[in-house]
Each structure stands twice: as structure tokens, then as C-alpha cells.
CSV table of C-alpha atoms in Angstrom, one decimal:
chain,number,residue,atom,x,y,z
A,1,MET,CA,-14.2,-4.3,-10.1
A,2,LEU,CA,-17.0,-1.8,-10.0
A,3,SER,CA,-19.7,-4.4,-10.4
A,4,THR,CA,-23.3,-3.3,-11.2
A,5,THR,CA,-24.9,-6.6,-10.1
A,6,GLU,CA,-26.5,-7.4,-6.8
A,7,ASP,CA,-24.2,-10.4,-6.4
A,8,ALA,CA,-21.4,-8.0,-5.4
A,9,PHE,CA,-23.3,-7.2,-2.2
A,10,ALA,CA,-23.7,-9.5,0.7
A,11,GLU,CA,-27.0,-8.2,2.2
A,12,PRO,CA,-29.5,-7.3,-0.5
A,13,THR,CA,-32.9,-6.2,0.9
A,14,GLY,CA,-34.9,-6.4,-2.3
A,15,HIS,CA,-35.9,-2.8,-2.1
A,16,GLU,CA,-32.9,-0.8,-3.3
A,17,ASN,CA,-32.1,-0.6,-7.0
A,18,ILE,CA,-28.5,-1.8,-6.5
A,19,GLY,CA,-27.6,-1.7,-10.2
A,20,ARG,CA,-28.7,1.9,-10.5
A,21,ILE,CA,-27.1,3.0,-7.2
A,22,THR,CA,-23.8,1.3,-8.1
A,23,PHE,CA,-23.7,3.0,-11.5
A,24,ILE,CA,-24.4,6.4,-9.9
A,25,ALA,CA,-21.6,5.8,-7.2
A,26,ALA,CA,-19.2,4.6,-9.9
A,27,SER,CA,-20.0,7.7,-12.1
A,28,ALA,CA,-19.4,10.1,-9.1
A,29,ALA,CA,-16.2,8.2,-8.3
A,30,MET,CA,-14.8,9.1,-11.7
A,31,GLY,CA,-13.7,12.3,-10.0
A,32,GLY,CA,-11.6,10.0,-7.8
A,33,PHE,CA,-10.1,8.4,-10.9
A,34,LEU,CA,-9.0,11.8,-12.1
A,35,PHE,CA,-7.8,12.6,-8.6
A,36,GLY,CA,-5.6,9.5,-8.7
A,37,TYR,CA,-4.5,10.0,-12.3
A,38,ASP,CA,-3.5,13.6,-12.0
A,39,SER,CA,-1.8,13.1,-8.6
A,40,SER,CA,0.3,10.2,-9.8
A,41,VAL,CA,1.0,10.9,-13.5
A,42,ILE,CA,3.7,13.4,-12.6
A,43,ASN,CA,5.7,10.4,-11.2
A,44,GLY,CA,6.7,9.2,-14.7
A,45,ALA,CA,7.2,12.7,-16.0
A,46,VAL,CA,9.6,14.0,-13.4
A,47,THR,CA,12.8,12.9,-15.0
A,48,GLY,CA,11.7,14.4,-18.4
A,49,ILE,CA,10.7,17.6,-16.7
A,50,GLN,CA,14.0,17.9,-14.9
A,51,LYS,CA,16.0,17.4,-18.1
A,52,HIS,CA,13.8,19.5,-20.4
A,53,PHE,CA,13.9,22.6,-18.1
A,54,ALA,CA,17.4,21.8,-16.6
A,55,VAL,CA,16.2,22.2,-13.0
A,56,GLY,CA,17.3,20.6,-9.8
A,57,THR,CA,15.7,18.9,-6.8
A,58,ALA,CA,14.2,22.0,-5.2
A,59,ALA,CA,12.5,23.3,-8.4
A,60,THR,CA,11.3,19.8,-9.2
A,61,SER,CA,9.8,19.2,-5.7
A,62,LEU,CA,8.0,22.6,-5.8
A,63,THR,CA,6.6,21.8,-9.2
A,64,VAL,CA,5.4,18.3,-8.2
A,65,SER,CA,3.9,19.7,-5.0
A,66,ALA,CA,2.3,22.7,-6.6
A,67,ALA,CA,-0.8,20.7,-7.4
A,68,LEU,CA,-1.3,19.9,-3.7
A,69,LEU,CA,-1.6,23.6,-2.7
A,70,GLY,CA,-4.3,23.9,-5.3
A,71,SER,CA,-5.9,20.8,-3.9
A,72,ALA,CA,-6.1,22.4,-0.5
A,73,VAL,CA,-7.8,25.4,-2.0
A,74,GLY,CA,-10.2,23.2,-4.0
A,75,ALA,CA,-11.2,21.1,-1.0
A,76,ALA,CA,-11.7,24.2,1.1
A,77,ILE,CA,-14.1,25.9,-1.4
A,78,ALA,CA,-15.9,22.7,-2.6
A,79,GLY,CA,-18.2,22.4,0.4
A,80,ALA,CA,-19.7,25.9,0.3
A,81,LEU,CA,-19.9,25.7,-3.5
A,82,ALA,CA,-21.7,22.3,-3.4
A,83,ASP,CA,-24.3,23.7,-0.9
A,84,ARG,CA,-24.9,26.7,-3.0
A,85,ILE,CA,-25.1,25.3,-6.6
A,86,GLY,CA,-25.5,21.6,-6.1
A,87,ARG,CA,-23.3,18.5,-6.2
A,88,LYS,CA,-23.6,17.9,-9.9
A,89,LYS,CA,-22.6,21.4,-11.0
A,90,VAL,CA,-19.5,21.2,-8.8
A,91,MET,CA,-18.6,18.0,-10.6
A,92,TYR,CA,-18.9,19.8,-13.9
A,93,ILE,CA,-16.5,22.5,-12.7
A,94,ALA,CA,-14.0,19.9,-11.6
A,95,ALA,CA,-14.1,18.1,-15.0
A,96,VAL,CA,-13.5,21.3,-16.9
A,97,LEU,CA,-10.6,22.3,-14.6
A,98,PHE,CA,-9.1,18.8,-15.1
A,99,ALA,CA,-9.3,19.2,-18.9
A,100,ILE,CA,-7.8,22.7,-18.9
A,101,SER,CA,-4.9,21.6,-16.6
A,102,ALA,CA,-4.1,18.6,-18.9
A,103,VAL,CA,-3.8,20.8,-22.0
A,104,GLY,CA,-1.8,23.5,-20.2
A,105,SER,CA,0.5,21.0,-18.5
A,106,ALA,CA,1.3,19.3,-21.8
A,107,LEU,CA,2.3,22.6,-23.4
A,108,PRO,CA,4.3,24.7,-20.8
A,109,PHE,CA,6.9,27.2,-21.9
A,110,ALA,CA,8.7,27.4,-18.5
A,111,ILE,CA,8.9,25.4,-15.3
A,112,TRP,CA,6.8,28.1,-13.5
A,113,ASP,CA,4.2,27.9,-16.2
A,114,LEU,CA,3.9,24.1,-15.7
A,115,ALA,CA,3.6,24.7,-11.9
A,116,ILE,CA,0.6,27.1,-12.6
A,117,TRP,CA,-1.2,24.5,-14.6
A,118,ARG,CA,-0.5,21.9,-11.9
A,119,VAL,CA,-2.2,24.2,-9.4
A,120,VAL,CA,-5.2,24.4,-11.7
A,121,GLY,CA,-5.3,20.6,-11.8
A,122,GLY,CA,-4.8,20.6,-8.0
A,123,ILE,CA,-7.9,22.7,-7.5
A,124,ALA,CA,-9.9,20.2,-9.5
A,125,ILE,CA,-8.4,17.3,-7.4
A,126,GLY,CA,-9.4,19.1,-4.2
A,127,ILE,CA,-12.9,19.6,-5.4
A,128,ALA,CA,-13.3,16.0,-6.6
A,129,SER,CA,-11.7,14.7,-3.4
A,130,MET,CA,-14.5,16.4,-1.4
A,131,ILE,CA,-17.5,16.2,-3.6
A,132,SER,CA,-17.3,12.5,-4.7
A,133,PRO,CA,-17.4,10.8,-1.3
A,134,ALA,CA,-19.9,13.4,0.0
A,135,TYR,CA,-22.3,12.7,-2.9
A,136,ILE,CA,-21.9,8.9,-2.7
A,137,ALA,CA,-22.6,8.9,1.0
A,138,GLU,CA,-25.8,10.9,0.4
A,139,VAL,CA,-27.2,8.6,-2.3
A,140,ALA,CA,-26.1,5.3,-0.8
A,141,PRO,CA,-28.4,3.1,1.4
A,142,ALA,CA,-26.9,2.6,4.9
A,143,ALA,CA,-26.4,-1.1,4.4
A,144,TYR,CA,-24.1,-0.6,1.4
A,145,ARG,CA,-22.7,2.8,2.1
A,146,GLY,CA,-19.2,1.6,3.1
A,147,ARG,CA,-18.8,-0.4,-0.1
A,148,LEU,CA,-20.2,2.3,-2.3
A,149,ALA,CA,-18.2,5.0,-0.6
A,150,SER,CA,-15.1,2.9,-1.1
A,151,PHE,CA,-15.6,3.4,-4.8
A,152,GLN,CA,-13.9,6.7,-4.3
A,153,GLN,CA,-10.6,5.0,-3.2
A,154,ALA,CA,-11.0,2.3,-5.8
A,155,ALA,CA,-11.3,4.9,-8.4
A,156,ILE,CA,-8.3,6.8,-7.0
A,157,VAL,CA,-6.1,3.7,-7.1
A,158,LEU,CA,-7.4,2.7,-10.5
A,159,GLY,CA,-6.5,6.2,-11.7
A,160,ILE,CA,-3.0,5.8,-10.2
A,161,PHE,CA,-2.6,2.4,-11.9
A,162,VAL,CA,-3.8,3.7,-15.3
A,163,SER,CA,-1.5,6.7,-15.1
A,164,GLN,CA,1.5,4.4,-14.5
A,165,LEU,CA,0.4,2.1,-17.3
A,166,VAL,CA,0.0,5.0,-19.7
A,167,ASN,CA,3.4,6.5,-18.6
A,168,TYR,CA,5.1,3.2,-19.2
A,169,PHE,CA,3.8,2.7,-22.7
A,170,ILE,CA,4.3,6.3,-23.7
A,171,ALA,CA,7.9,6.0,-22.4
A,172,GLN,CA,8.4,2.8,-24.4
A,173,GLY,CA,7.3,4.5,-27.5
A,174,ALA,CA,9.9,7.2,-26.9
A,175,GLY,CA,12.9,4.8,-26.4
A,176,GLY,CA,12.1,4.0,-22.7
A,177,LYS,CA,12.7,7.6,-21.6
A,178,SER,CA,10.2,10.3,-20.5
A,179,GLU,CA,12.4,12.9,-22.1
A,180,GLY,CA,12.4,11.1,-25.5
A,181,ASP,CA,10.7,12.6,-28.5
A,182,LEU,CA,7.3,11.1,-29.6
A,183,GLY,CA,6.0,12.9,-32.6
A,184,PRO,CA,5.8,16.7,-32.1
A,185,LEU,CA,6.1,16.5,-28.3
A,186,GLN,CA,8.3,14.7,-25.7
A,187,ALA,CA,7.0,11.7,-23.9
A,188,TRP,CA,6.4,13.5,-20.6
A,189,GLN,CA,4.2,16.0,-22.3
A,190,TRP,CA,2.0,13.2,-23.7
A,191,MET,CA,1.8,11.7,-20.2
A,192,LEU,CA,0.4,14.9,-18.8
A,193,GLY,CA,-1.9,15.7,-21.7
A,194,VAL,CA,-3.7,12.4,-22.0
A,195,MET,CA,-5.7,13.3,-18.9
A,196,VAL,CA,-8.0,15.4,-21.0
A,197,LEU,CA,-9.8,12.1,-22.2
A,198,PRO,CA,-11.0,10.9,-18.7
A,199,ALA,CA,-11.9,14.5,-17.9
A,200,VAL,CA,-14.4,14.5,-20.8
A,201,VAL,CA,-15.7,11.1,-19.6
A,202,TYR,CA,-16.2,12.5,-16.1
A,203,PHE,CA,-18.2,15.4,-17.4
A,204,VAL,CA,-20.5,13.2,-19.5
A,205,LEU,CA,-21.1,10.8,-16.6
A,206,ALA,CA,-21.9,13.6,-14.2
A,207,VAL,CA,-24.6,14.8,-16.6
A,208,GLY,CA,-26.2,11.4,-16.4
A,209,ILE,CA,-26.6,11.1,-12.6
A,210,PRO,CA,-29.3,12.6,-10.4
A,211,GLU,CA,-28.8,15.5,-7.9
A,212,SER,CA,-28.3,14.5,-4.2
A,213,PRO,CA,-31.8,14.1,-2.6
A,214,ARG,CA,-30.5,15.8,0.5
A,215,TRP,CA,-29.5,18.9,-1.4
A,216,LEU,CA,-32.9,18.9,-3.2
A,217,VAL,CA,-34.8,18.7,0.1
A,218,LYS,CA,-32.6,21.4,1.6
A,219,HIS,CA,-33.5,23.7,-1.3
A,220,GLY,CA,-37.3,23.0,-1.2
A,221,ARG,CA,-37.5,20.5,-4.1
A,222,ASP,CA,-39.1,17.7,-2.1
A,223,GLU,CA,-41.0,16.1,-5.0
A,224,GLN,CA,-37.9,15.8,-7.1
A,225,ALA,CA,-36.1,14.3,-4.2
A,226,ARG,CA,-38.9,11.9,-3.6
A,227,HIS,CA,-38.8,10.8,-7.3
A,228,ILE,CA,-35.1,10.1,-7.1
A,229,LEU,CA,-35.4,8.2,-3.8
A,230,GLU,CA,-38.2,6.1,-5.2
A,231,GLN,CA,-35.9,5.1,-8.1
A,232,LEU,CA,-33.1,4.3,-5.8
A,233,GLU,CA,-34.9,2.8,-2.7
A,234,GLY,CA,-38.3,1.7,-3.8
A,235,PRO,CA,-40.8,1.3,-0.9
A,236,GLY,CA,-38.4,2.8,1.6
A,237,ALA,CA,-38.3,6.2,-0.1
A,238,ASP,CA,-41.1,7.9,1.8
A,239,ALA,CA,-39.7,7.0,5.2
A,240,HIS,CA,-36.2,8.1,4.1
A,241,LEU,CA,-37.5,11.4,2.8
A,242,ARG,CA,-39.2,12.1,6.1
A,243,GLU,CA,-36.0,11.3,7.9
A,244,ILE,CA,-34.1,13.7,5.7
A,245,GLU,CA,-36.7,16.4,6.2
A,246,HIS,CA,-36.6,16.0,9.9
A,247,ALA,CA,-32.8,16.1,10.1
A,248,LEU,CA,-32.7,19.3,7.9
A,249,SER,CA,-35.6,21.0,9.8
A,250,THR,CA,-33.8,20.7,13.1
A,251,SER,CA,-30.5,22.1,11.6
A,252,THR,CA,-29.5,25.5,10.5
A,253,LYS,CA,-27.3,26.7,7.8
A,254,VAL,CA,-23.7,25.8,8.7
A,255,ARG,CA,-21.6,28.8,9.7
A,256,ALA,CA,-18.0,29.0,10.6
A,257,LYS,CA,-18.8,29.3,14.3
A,258,ASP,CA,-20.9,26.1,14.1
A,259,LEU,CA,-17.6,24.2,13.6
A,260,MET,CA,-15.9,25.8,16.5
A,261,GLY,CA,-15.5,24.3,20.0
A,262,ARG,CA,-13.6,24.7,23.2
A,263,PHE,CA,-10.2,24.0,21.5
A,264,GLY,CA,-10.7,25.7,18.2
A,265,PHE,CA,-12.8,23.2,16.4
A,266,LEU,CA,-15.4,20.7,17.6
A,267,PRO,CA,-13.8,17.4,18.7
A,268,ILE,CA,-15.3,15.5,15.8
A,269,VAL,CA,-13.8,18.1,13.4
A,270,TRP,CA,-10.4,17.6,15.0
A,271,ILE,CA,-10.8,13.8,14.6
A,272,GLY,CA,-11.5,14.3,10.9
A,273,ILE,CA,-8.4,16.6,10.5
A,274,ALA,CA,-6.2,14.1,12.4
A,275,LEU,CA,-7.5,11.2,10.2
A,276,SER,CA,-6.7,13.1,7.1
A,277,MET,CA,-3.2,14.2,8.1
A,278,LEU,CA,-2.2,10.8,9.5
A,279,GLN,CA,-3.3,9.2,6.2
A,280,GLN,CA,-0.6,11.3,4.5
A,281,PHE,CA,2.1,11.4,7.2
A,282,VAL,CA,2.7,7.7,6.8
A,283,GLY,CA,4.3,8.7,3.5
A,284,ILE,CA,2.1,6.8,1.0
A,285,ASN,CA,2.4,9.5,-1.7
A,286,VAL,CA,6.2,9.2,-1.7
A,287,ILE,CA,5.5,5.9,-3.4
A,288,PHE,CA,3.3,7.4,-6.0
A,289,TYR,CA,5.0,10.7,-6.7
A,290,TYR,CA,8.7,9.8,-6.4
A,291,SER,CA,8.9,6.0,-6.7
A,292,SER,CA,10.4,6.3,-10.3
A,293,LEU,CA,13.2,8.6,-9.0
A,294,LEU,CA,13.6,6.5,-5.9
A,295,TRP,CA,14.2,3.3,-7.7
A,296,GLN,CA,16.4,5.0,-10.2
A,297,SER,CA,18.5,6.3,-7.3
A,298,VAL,CA,19.3,2.8,-6.2
A,299,GLY,CA,20.5,1.6,-9.5
A,300,ILE,CA,17.3,0.6,-11.5
A,301,ASN,CA,17.1,2.1,-15.0
A,302,GLN,CA,14.3,4.5,-15.9
A,303,SER,CA,12.2,2.0,-17.9
A,304,ASP,CA,12.3,-0.7,-15.2
A,305,SER,CA,11.6,1.9,-12.5
A,306,LEU,CA,8.4,2.8,-14.3
A,307,LEU,CA,7.5,-0.9,-14.5
A,308,ILE,CA,8.0,-1.2,-10.7
A,309,SER,CA,5.8,1.9,-10.2
A,310,LEU,CA,3.1,0.1,-12.3
A,311,SER,CA,3.4,-3.1,-10.1
A,312,THR,CA,3.0,-1.0,-7.0
A,313,SER,CA,-0.1,0.6,-8.4
A,314,PHE,CA,-1.5,-2.9,-9.2
A,315,VAL,CA,-0.9,-4.0,-5.5
A,316,ASN,CA,-2.8,-0.8,-4.5
A,317,ILE,CA,-5.8,-2.0,-6.5
A,318,ILE,CA,-5.7,-5.4,-4.9
A,319,GLY,CA,-5.7,-3.9,-1.4
A,320,THR,CA,-8.6,-1.6,-2.3
A,321,VAL,CA,-10.7,-4.5,-3.5
A,322,ILE,CA,-10.0,-6.3,-0.2
A,323,ALA,CA,-11.2,-3.2,1.7
A,324,MET,CA,-14.3,-3.0,-0.5
A,325,LEU,CA,-15.2,-6.6,0.4
A,326,LEU,CA,-14.6,-6.1,4.1
A,327,VAL,CA,-15.5,-2.6,5.1
A,328,ASP,CA,-19.2,-3.3,5.7
A,329,ARG,CA,-18.6,-6.7,7.1
A,330,VAL,CA,-15.6,-6.2,9.4
A,331,GLY,CA,-16.1,-2.5,9.9
A,332,ARG,CA,-14.0,0.6,9.6
A,333,LYS,CA,-12.0,0.5,12.8
A,334,PRO,CA,-10.7,-3.0,12.6
A,335,LEU,CA,-9.4,-2.4,9.1
A,336,ALA,CA,-7.7,0.8,10.2
A,337,ILE,CA,-5.9,-0.9,13.1
A,338,ALA,CA,-4.8,-3.9,11.1
A,339,GLY,CA,-3.4,-1.6,8.3
A,340,SER,CA,-1.5,0.5,10.8
A,341,ILE,CA,0.2,-2.5,12.2
A,342,GLY,CA,1.2,-3.7,8.7
A,343,MET,CA,2.4,-0.3,7.6
A,344,ALA,CA,4.5,0.2,10.8
A,345,ILE,CA,6.3,-3.2,10.3
A,346,SER,CA,6.8,-2.7,6.5
A,347,LEU,CA,8.1,0.8,6.9
A,348,GLY,CA,10.5,-0.3,9.6
A,349,ILE,CA,11.9,-3.0,7.3
A,350,ILE,CA,12.2,-0.5,4.4
A,351,ALA,CA,14.1,1.9,6.8
A,352,TRP,CA,16.4,-1.0,7.8
A,353,SER,CA,17.1,-1.8,4.1
A,354,PHE,CA,18.0,1.7,3.2
A,355,SER,CA,20.3,1.9,6.2
A,356,TYR,CA,22.7,-0.1,4.1
A,357,SER,CA,22.7,2.4,1.2
A,358,THR,CA,25.8,4.4,0.3
A,359,GLY,CA,25.9,7.7,-1.5
A,360,THR,CA,23.4,10.6,-1.5
A,361,GLY,CA,20.6,12.0,-3.5
A,362,THR,CA,20.0,10.2,-6.8
A,363,ASN,CA,23.4,8.5,-6.7
A,364,VAL,CA,22.7,5.8,-4.1
A,365,HIS,CA,23.9,2.2,-4.1
A,366,ILE,CA,22.2,-0.5,-2.0
A,367,PRO,CA,23.3,-4.2,-1.7
A,368,ASP,CA,21.2,-6.7,-3.6
A,369,LEU,CA,19.6,-8.3,-0.5
A,370,GLN,CA,18.6,-5.0,1.1
A,371,GLY,CA,17.4,-3.7,-2.3
A,372,THR,CA,15.2,-6.7,-2.8
A,373,MET,CA,13.8,-6.3,0.8
A,374,ALA,CA,13.0,-2.6,0.1
A,375,LEU,CA,11.2,-3.5,-3.1
A,376,VAL,CA,9.2,-6.3,-1.6
A,377,PHE,CA,8.1,-4.4,1.5
A,378,ALA,CA,7.3,-1.3,-0.4
A,379,HIS,CA,4.6,-3.4,-2.1
A,380,VAL,CA,3.6,-4.9,1.3
A,381,TYR,CA,3.3,-1.4,2.7
A,382,THR,CA,1.2,-0.3,-0.2
A,383,LEU,CA,-1.1,-3.3,0.3
A,384,CYS,CA,-1.5,-2.6,4.0
A,385,PHE,CA,-2.3,1.1,3.3
A,386,ALA,CA,-4.8,0.3,0.5
A,387,PHE,CA,-6.9,-2.2,2.5
A,388,SER,CA,-7.0,0.2,5.5
A,389,TRP,CA,-6.4,3.9,5.7
A,390,GLY,CA,-6.6,4.4,2.0
A,391,VAL,CA,-10.3,3.4,2.0
A,392,VAL,CA,-11.4,3.8,5.6
A,393,VAL,CA,-10.5,7.5,5.8
A,394,TRP,CA,-12.5,8.4,2.7
A,395,VAL,CA,-15.5,6.3,3.9
A,396,LEU,CA,-15.4,7.9,7.4
A,397,LEU,CA,-15.0,11.5,6.0
A,398,GLY,CA,-18.1,11.0,4.0
A,399,GLU,CA,-20.2,9.7,6.9
A,400,MET,CA,-18.8,10.6,10.3
A,401,PHE,CA,-19.9,14.3,10.6
A,402,PRO,CA,-23.4,15.4,11.8
A,403,VAL,CA,-25.7,16.4,9.0
A,404,ARG,CA,-25.8,20.1,9.9
A,405,ILE,CA,-22.0,20.5,9.6
A,406,ARG,CA,-21.1,17.8,7.2
A,407,THR,CA,-20.0,19.8,4.1
A,408,GLY,CA,-18.1,22.4,6.2
A,409,ALA,CA,-16.4,19.8,8.4
A,410,MET,CA,-15.5,17.7,5.4
A,411,ALA,CA,-14.1,20.6,3.5
A,412,ILE,CA,-11.8,21.4,6.5
A,413,ALA,CA,-10.7,17.8,6.9
A,414,THR,CA,-10.0,17.4,3.2
A,415,ALA,CA,-8.1,20.6,3.0
A,416,ALA,CA,-6.0,19.5,5.9
A,417,GLN,CA,-5.3,16.2,4.1
A,418,TRP,CA,-3.9,18.1,1.1
A,419,ILE,CA,-1.8,20.4,3.2
A,420,ALA,CA,-0.3,17.3,4.9
A,421,ASN,CA,0.2,15.7,1.4
A,422,TRP,CA,2.0,18.9,0.3
A,423,ILE,CA,4.3,18.8,3.4
A,424,VAL,CA,5.3,15.2,2.8
A,425,THR,CA,5.8,15.7,-1.0
A,426,VAL,CA,7.8,18.9,-0.8
A,427,THR,CA,10.1,17.6,2.1
A,428,PHE,CA,10.8,14.1,0.8
A,429,PRO,CA,13.6,15.1,-1.7
A,430,THR,CA,15.5,17.1,0.9
A,431,MET,CA,14.9,14.4,3.5
A,432,ARG,CA,16.1,11.7,1.1
A,433,ASP,CA,19.3,13.6,0.4
A,434,TRP,CA,19.8,14.0,4.2
A,435,ASN,CA,19.1,10.4,5.2
A,436,LEU,CA,16.9,8.0,3.3
A,437,SER,CA,16.7,5.4,6.1
A,438,ALA,CA,15.8,8.0,8.8
A,439,THR,CA,13.1,9.4,6.5
A,440,TYR,CA,11.4,6.0,6.5
A,441,VAL,CA,11.8,5.7,10.3
A,442,ILE,CA,9.8,8.9,10.6
A,443,TYR,CA,7.0,7.5,8.4
A,444,ALA,CA,7.1,4.3,10.5
A,445,CYS,CA,6.6,6.3,13.6
A,446,MET,CA,3.6,8.0,12.0
A,447,ALA,CA,2.2,4.6,11.2
A,448,VAL,CA,2.5,3.7,14.9
A,449,LEU,CA,0.8,7.0,15.8
A,450,SER,CA,-2.0,6.1,13.4
A,451,LEU,CA,-2.4,2.8,15.3
A,452,ILE,CA,-2.7,4.5,18.7
A,453,PHE,CA,-5.1,7.1,17.3
A,454,GLY,CA,-7.3,4.6,15.6
A,455,ALA,CA,-7.6,2.4,18.7
A,456,LYS,CA,-8.4,5.4,20.9
A,457,PHE,CA,-10.5,7.8,18.8
A,458,LEU,CA,-12.2,6.0,15.9
A,459,LYS,CA,-15.9,5.1,16.4
A,460,GLU,CA,-17.5,2.4,14.3
A,461,THR,CA,-20.1,3.7,11.8
A,462,LYS,CA,-21.0,0.7,9.7
A,463,GLY,CA,-24.8,0.2,9.2
A,464,LYS,CA,-25.8,3.6,10.6
A,465,THR,CA,-27.8,6.2,8.6
A,466,LEU,CA,-26.2,9.6,7.9
A,467,GLU,CA,-29.0,11.3,9.9
A,468,SER,CA,-28.2,9.2,13.0
A,469,MET,CA,-24.5,10.3,13.1
């Protein structure tokens, strides 16, 4: 999927070292893989955690969502940290935090202890969610930036898929249940602990990629930046270096007041915040955090529910590949609008299906026809999200802001995304117990709002250099 050959790209110029650039983008996107893995791995472990610690819905939702509060913190601090110590060192920090969180989450002695380790992992997720797309946007040539920036979302969905695959096979080894014993630990503990392996890979890959040329120029290391640009862009390196120098010479160090405008923030910052929050308010992470419990609640056994979660993750990958092929051809805005239409229709059908359910909480029954419709359109919804807002938002956040405020504005927008994610995640169990159908009606309304917002406020950015934004 993450090809390193020029054939994967439609418009080669002959100047850029596409193989090298693709490897660098894919390495940076390993942070996205861990982001997806750590965010979603809890899905398969939820039932085991509930039974091991004998906790109810409220404690479970707080534990699941604890990582998201950490993510908001990580995203908020990543920008300033990256400007101070460099993009690569921030990646090192994220990798170490992922590894620490994996070990701590696998060996908790209480539910609150698990929540703390989830917060540590969340900080790593927040850092990775900000630094990976920012770094990729800074090293990618304009003609390929959309496709390379979409590696972030590709890595996220691959991480989600792998986490569900690992969860499924670990559960099978423990009798099909996440609370089953597997050697000295229960299955859910292995699920959370395995993440230490990709965390080590991320650290090693981050060591092997260059620092961002823009960061080097900003810190007076022009010759080092020139050398990296020559490796990546060949004859176009000198012109690009002068463009970076000019952009940075006309800007000043970003301060909080530089982000402020007439209505709090600058309009472009508000657009970034709205993009981020709408991406979450359509309810996508309900599918990835709670789908196992959701399908169990409508009569599907735990082992089969994990298999369904795996199939949804696979559809997510397919949608992301579609976006990677189209984002630099069709553009960001058309994909966002098409996806919003598909999500609104799919969520409406899911809401209709659940309107036939009886019972509450995890003891829900739904007729076979409506149950089948809910399953099918959950996959259609995931596909529509993946080829549109899943990729487009990350691409836009990495490129839409002016150079002088990019890291600060992106940190705010990414933090807003994690806060919105937390709101959806922590409220879903209660909303499900209240009215599952009405919950999906709300998500469908958010998809309609995303359509209106995309049509009115999104500006096309394909083919433009970062300095021209």
C-alpha cells in the first residue's frame, strides 16, 4: 500500500527522489500507525477489562476515553516542542511514551491505574497526530503532497486494522474471550501490551529520517537544509531553499496573539477547529472504540463481534487507499463533499435500523433484516468516511495554515479534534442506553452539517506550495 516506486504517482517530474521521499513519509507516518493502534486496541479489550475489574458502563467509558484527554494535551504541546527541539526529537518522545503506556496498560493493578497509563498513551497519540502530518507536509513536494500526507491516515487505518487482527487472534488463543487466560496474563492484557513492538519500530525509523528542512533553516542551519533538499528534490533544491528562506524571513516567531482575530481566533484557525471537530462529531470512533460491545448488544457473540470489527477496519483501509489515489487528482474539497453525502445517508439508514431494536444497554434485540442493514451500512459509512474526511482533514491540517502560524494553529486544531473525540467517546454509552436510534440520528445530522461546512468554507489546496498558503 505504501509503495516506494514512482509508478504509484501520476505526475513524476524526474527531479524528486520519489522513492526516498516516500520512505521518509512512510516512516514518519508510523506515528499514525501507533495512533490508530493505541486508539482502537481498547475495542477488543473492553469486555475483558469490565469483567476483570467488575466495573460498569460509566467507569468503562471513562477508562476508554482517558486516552483522549491525554491526546488533547499531547497535541497542544507538540507544536511548541517541535519548534524548539525539532521534529525528529518529538517523534522520539512519542515512541518512548507509546512503549511505556503499552507496558503499564498490560499490567495495571486497578481500573484507575489503567486509566493513567491510557492517558500516557494518549499524550503520545496527540503528539504523533500533530507531528507526523506537519513533518510530511514539510518534506513533500507540492505535486505529491496530498498523497504523501494521506500516508498519515493510511497508517492510522492500518494501525486500527492490525489492532483488531491482533485482538482477534489473541482472543482465539484464549477461548474466544478477551477475559480468558493466555499464559500468565489474560487476553486483554496481551492486547494492550503488544503495542510495545511497533513503538520500538517507530523509534528506529525516526532515527533514520532527516530533520525537516524548514526547521533547519529556521534555526540557521541552511547548509544542512540544502543538503537534504538536494537529496529529495535534485535541481529544484536551491529555488525551494530560497523560497523557504524568504517565507521565514518575512515571518516572526509565532505567539499566542498571532493566532487571535476579531472573534477569538483568526478565521483560518476557526476553520481548522471546525474541520477537526466535525470529523469526530459524525461518530466514526464509536465504530472503532465500541463496535465490539455494540454488536454484542444486538445478539452477536464476542468472537464474531471481534471479526466484524476486523472487517470494518479492512473497509477503512480500502477507503483510505481510494482517497490516496484521488486526493491530488480530484482535490480535497470534492472528496469531502462526496463523503459527507455518503455518511449522512448511511447514518440515516443505521438510525432507521436501530429504531426497530428492543431492550436497553447491552441487552438489545434487533430483527434480522434491520440487523443486517445496520451491519452493511456501518461498513458503507466507514468507507465513505475513509475516502473523505478521514484523509482530507489530515491533509488540510498539514497544509492549510500560513507558514508563520502553522505549528501553533495546527496544535490548536488537533487538540480540538481530541476534545471532540473525547466528547463522542464518553457520551456514547449513555446515549446508547438512552436511545440508540436517536444517537445515530444526531451523528447523521453532524454529517449533513459537515456537507454544508465543506461546501461553504473549504478552499482547494492541491498543487500549491506551503509557502503560498
